[in-house]
Short mmCIF file of C-alpha atoms in Angstrom, two decimals:
data_model
loop_
_atom_site.label_atom_id
_atom_site.label_comp_id
_atom_site.label_asym_id
_atom_site.label_seq_id
_atom_site.Cartn_x
_atom_site.Cartn_y
_atom_site.Cartn_z
CA MET A 1 107.64 109.73 86.04
CA LEU A 2 111.26 108.72 85.36
CA GLU A 3 112.43 112.33 85.56
CA MET A 4 110.75 112.72 89.02
CA ALA A 5 112.20 109.38 90.13
CA ASN A 6 115.70 110.41 88.99
CA ALA A 7 115.39 113.84 90.75
CA ARG A 8 114.02 112.58 94.00
CA LEU A 9 113.42 108.87 94.60
CA TYR A 10 116.83 107.60 93.47
CA GLY A 11 118.56 109.46 96.21
CA LEU A 12 116.04 108.28 98.86
CA TRP A 13 116.56 104.61 97.91
CA GLY A 14 120.25 104.91 98.47
CA HIS A 15 119.35 105.11 102.22
CA LEU A 16 117.11 102.13 102.35
CA THR A 17 119.26 100.16 104.86
CA GLU A 18 119.19 103.04 107.32
CA ALA A 19 115.46 103.39 106.87
CA LEU A 20 114.85 99.71 107.56
CA ARG A 21 117.13 99.78 110.62
CA THR A 22 115.64 102.95 112.20
CA GLY A 23 112.12 103.21 110.82
CA GLU A 24 112.82 106.89 110.09
CA PRO A 25 112.31 108.73 106.78
CA GLN A 26 115.41 109.53 104.76
CA ASN A 27 114.01 112.68 103.09
CA GLU A 28 114.66 116.38 103.37
CA THR A 29 113.74 116.50 107.10
CA LYS A 30 116.65 114.13 107.96
CA HIS A 31 119.11 117.04 108.03
CA GLY A 32 116.68 119.68 109.22
CA GLY A 33 115.28 120.67 105.91
CA ALA A 34 111.59 121.74 105.23
CA PRO A 35 109.09 119.01 104.46
CA LEU A 36 108.73 117.98 100.86
CA PHE A 37 105.50 119.81 99.91
CA GLU A 38 106.78 123.01 101.55
CA GLN A 39 109.91 122.85 99.50
CA LEU A 40 108.00 122.04 96.25
CA CYS A 41 105.64 124.93 96.71
CA ALA A 42 108.59 127.31 97.02
CA ASP A 43 110.13 126.12 93.72
CA PRO A 44 107.71 126.44 90.77
CA GLU A 45 109.88 124.42 88.34
CA ARG A 46 110.45 121.61 90.81
CA LEU A 47 106.70 121.57 91.74
CA LYS A 48 105.76 121.39 88.01
CA GLN A 49 108.18 118.41 87.55
CA PHE A 50 106.71 116.56 90.53
CA ALA A 51 103.11 117.26 89.39
CA ALA A 52 103.95 115.91 85.91
CA GLY A 53 105.57 112.88 87.50
CA MET A 54 102.31 112.13 89.36
CA THR A 55 100.52 112.26 85.97
CA GLY A 56 102.92 109.75 84.56
CA THR A 57 102.44 107.48 87.52
CA SER A 58 98.58 107.49 87.31
CA ARG A 59 97.69 108.10 83.65
CA ALA A 60 96.74 104.56 82.93
CA VAL A 61 94.60 104.26 86.06
CA ASN A 62 92.93 107.60 85.35
CA LEU A 63 91.85 106.42 81.92
CA GLU A 64 90.41 103.28 83.36
CA ILE A 65 88.52 104.98 86.19
CA ALA A 66 87.13 107.39 83.57
CA LYS A 67 85.80 104.38 81.66
CA ARG A 68 84.68 101.98 84.47
CA PHE A 69 83.02 104.08 87.11
CA PRO A 70 79.26 104.81 86.44
CA TRP A 71 79.70 108.52 85.69
CA ALA A 72 76.42 108.70 83.75
CA ASP A 73 74.54 109.14 87.04
CA VAL A 74 76.90 111.79 88.34
CA ALA A 75 76.85 115.65 87.79
CA THR A 76 79.87 116.86 89.74
CA PHE A 77 83.20 115.46 91.01
CA ALA A 78 86.44 116.64 92.62
CA ASP A 79 89.87 115.20 92.48
CA VAL A 80 91.44 115.71 95.91
CA GLY A 81 95.24 116.23 95.89
CA THR A 82 94.98 116.81 92.15
CA ALA A 83 98.51 117.81 91.36
CA GLN A 84 98.64 118.45 87.60
CA GLY A 85 95.07 117.38 87.39
CA ASP A 86 95.26 114.36 85.01
CA ALA A 87 92.48 112.37 86.83
CA ALA A 88 90.11 115.34 86.55
CA VAL A 89 91.09 115.98 82.93
CA GLN A 90 90.62 112.32 81.81
CA ILE A 91 87.31 112.05 83.57
CA ALA A 92 86.09 115.33 81.93
CA LEU A 93 87.32 114.29 78.51
CA ALA A 94 85.40 111.06 78.70
CA HIS A 95 82.19 112.59 80.06
CA PRO A 96 81.23 115.97 78.66
CA HIS A 97 78.27 116.35 80.96
CA LEU A 98 80.44 116.50 84.08
CA THR A 99 81.58 119.54 86.04
CA GLY A 100 84.78 118.94 87.96
CA TYR A 101 87.12 120.44 90.56
CA GLY A 102 90.75 119.91 91.34
CA PHE A 103 91.58 120.44 95.01
CA ASP A 104 95.13 121.01 96.14
CA LEU A 105 97.60 123.53 97.64
CA PRO A 106 97.37 127.00 96.19
CA ALA A 107 100.79 126.83 94.45
CA LEU A 108 99.40 124.13 92.12
CA ALA A 109 96.73 126.43 90.61
CA PRO A 110 98.70 127.55 87.51
CA VAL A 111 99.99 123.97 86.93
CA PHE A 112 96.35 122.60 87.05
CA GLU A 113 94.87 125.46 85.00
CA ASP A 114 97.47 125.22 82.27
CA TYR A 115 97.00 121.46 81.96
CA ALA A 116 93.20 121.85 81.80
CA HIS A 117 93.56 124.54 79.15
CA GLN A 118 95.94 122.28 77.10
CA ASN A 119 93.32 119.50 77.10
CA GLN A 120 90.45 121.90 76.32
CA VAL A 121 88.41 121.13 79.40
CA ASN A 122 89.17 124.31 81.29
CA GLU A 123 85.59 125.53 81.01
CA ARG A 124 84.36 122.56 82.98
CA LEU A 125 87.24 122.16 85.46
CA THR A 126 87.94 124.59 88.29
CA PHE A 127 90.88 124.59 90.68
CA VAL A 128 89.96 124.94 94.42
CA PRO A 129 92.97 125.93 96.61
CA GLY A 130 93.21 124.46 100.03
CA ASP A 131 94.82 122.12 102.54
CA PHE A 132 92.86 118.95 102.88
CA PHE A 133 93.72 118.66 106.62
CA THR A 134 92.48 122.08 107.49
CA ASP A 135 90.01 123.16 104.76
CA THR A 136 86.64 121.77 103.83
CA LEU A 137 86.59 119.55 100.72
CA PRO A 138 84.33 120.52 97.77
CA THR A 139 80.74 119.36 97.98
CA VAL A 140 80.23 117.12 95.02
CA ASP A 141 78.69 113.77 93.95
CA VAL A 142 82.05 111.98 93.75
CA LEU A 143 85.33 112.52 95.44
CA VAL A 144 88.50 110.97 94.08
CA MET A 145 91.67 110.37 96.04
CA GLY A 146 94.50 108.91 93.98
CA HIS A 147 97.85 108.11 95.53
CA ILE A 148 96.94 110.37 98.45
CA LEU A 149 96.20 108.24 101.46
CA HIS A 150 99.51 106.29 101.38
CA ASP A 151 101.36 109.64 102.09
CA TRP A 152 100.03 109.73 105.61
CA ASN A 153 99.95 107.82 108.94
CA LEU A 154 96.87 105.93 110.07
CA GLU A 155 95.41 108.76 112.08
CA GLU A 156 95.77 111.10 109.17
CA LYS A 157 94.32 108.54 106.70
CA ARG A 158 91.24 108.18 108.94
CA SER A 159 90.99 111.95 109.27
CA LEU A 160 90.93 112.38 105.42
CA LEU A 161 88.27 109.64 104.99
CA ALA A 162 86.17 111.29 107.66
CA LYS A 163 86.44 114.67 105.86
CA ALA A 164 85.42 113.03 102.57
CA TYR A 165 82.37 111.44 104.28
CA ASP A 166 81.35 114.80 105.69
CA ALA A 167 81.74 116.57 102.33
CA LEU A 168 79.63 113.98 100.30
CA PRO A 169 75.83 114.04 100.06
CA ALA A 170 73.83 110.92 100.90
CA GLY A 171 74.42 108.48 98.04
CA GLY A 172 77.70 110.21 97.10
CA SER A 173 80.78 108.11 96.34
CA LEU A 174 84.44 108.22 97.30
CA ILE A 175 87.04 106.60 94.96
CA VAL A 176 90.38 105.73 96.49
CA TYR A 177 93.04 104.34 94.19
CA GLU A 178 96.54 103.13 94.91
CA ALA A 179 98.93 100.29 94.12
CA MET A 180 97.24 98.44 97.04
CA ILE A 181 98.94 95.49 98.58
CA ASP A 182 97.15 92.20 98.16
CA ASP A 183 95.52 90.93 101.36
CA ASP A 184 98.00 88.13 102.02
CA ARG A 185 100.94 90.38 101.03
CA SER A 186 102.35 87.79 98.68
CA SER A 187 101.93 88.92 95.07
CA ASN A 188 101.78 92.69 94.56
CA ALA A 189 105.40 93.59 94.77
CA VAL A 190 104.82 97.03 93.43
CA GLY A 191 102.52 97.85 96.36
CA LEU A 192 105.06 96.53 98.84
CA LEU A 193 107.82 98.62 97.11
CA MET A 194 105.63 101.67 97.14
CA SER A 195 105.19 101.22 100.90
CA LEU A 196 108.93 101.26 101.28
CA THR A 197 109.04 104.38 99.20
CA MET A 198 106.65 105.97 101.70
CA LEU A 199 108.97 104.95 104.56
CA LEU A 200 111.86 106.57 102.86
CA GLY A 201 110.01 109.78 101.91
CA THR A 202 107.40 110.53 104.50
CA PRO A 203 107.14 110.76 108.27
CA GLY A 204 104.43 108.11 108.62
CA GLY A 205 103.09 107.04 105.23
CA PHE A 206 102.50 103.47 104.25
CA ASP A 207 100.54 101.54 101.64
CA PHE A 208 97.72 99.18 102.56
CA THR A 209 95.35 96.43 101.43
CA PRO A 210 91.88 96.88 100.05
CA SER A 211 90.42 95.20 103.13
CA GLU A 212 92.19 97.70 105.43
CA CYS A 213 90.89 100.52 103.31
CA MET A 214 87.35 99.34 103.29
CA GLY A 215 87.50 98.88 107.11
CA TRP A 216 88.66 102.54 107.55
CA MET A 217 85.86 103.69 105.25
CA ARG A 218 83.19 101.88 107.24
CA GLU A 219 84.67 103.38 110.41
CA ALA A 220 84.20 106.80 108.85
CA GLY A 221 80.51 106.01 108.23
CA PHE A 222 80.37 104.78 104.66
CA ARG A 223 77.60 102.20 104.34
CA ASP A 224 79.02 100.23 101.42
CA ALA A 225 82.46 99.69 99.90
CA ARG A 226 83.75 97.47 97.17
CA VAL A 227 87.22 96.90 95.53
CA GLU A 228 87.97 96.63 91.83
CA GLN A 229 91.28 95.59 90.28
CA LEU A 230 92.61 98.17 87.76
CA THR A 231 95.44 98.12 85.36
CA GLY A 232 98.77 96.64 86.55
CA PRO A 233 99.28 96.71 90.35
CA ASN A 234 96.52 99.24 90.89
CA SER A 235 93.13 98.87 92.59
CA MET A 236 90.36 101.24 93.49
CA VAL A 237 87.99 101.05 96.46
CA VAL A 238 84.66 102.74 95.95
CA ALA A 239 82.59 103.65 99.04
CA VAL A 240 79.04 105.02 99.10
CA LYS A 241 77.68 107.31 101.79
#
């Protein structure tokens, strides 16, 4: 995580004042460059570093979700925007009966497959290439979106939640986890700082509160949603179709 922050986030935060004054991202597109994920996919080493940074950011949360969600009643799951695949790996390690999938851009296939092999769960985890805005999500019992929704604007957030709803069977669950901002925006400084990071690095991304997330889920059609506090500043919202 620190290597990724040094390589990317440190430079962005040097332009915080301009971002606050203009409301515009300070990333690669500022000077006409290609968007982040397009650049990453064109540079295998940089992509691998970024994916490993995502693992560093979410490892503690992935371990907790693997322990706390009722996986005994589940047969299949998919981690959407899987990157290196740590969420899928930790869930598979904790629950040998599960079959899982990692869904992400095609360039991440070797990164995911190598990581699954290192952790000896490659026989139960399969990489599914795709773009979650244009391709159908895997049809499984549980979908996981970790540190995904905050990358996108409100319309895009709602679009992804609707796609998750369409992919799930009746009774299926969606898990969304982030460093969610507390509802009165007074105590979770990490969530607020993460939202500033999204301002600096994305065209429209922002972090949000559990109540906002549950509201969007209900708009998408989910009949039930609940929030659980996880380790540190992180929370997960679980919605049932």
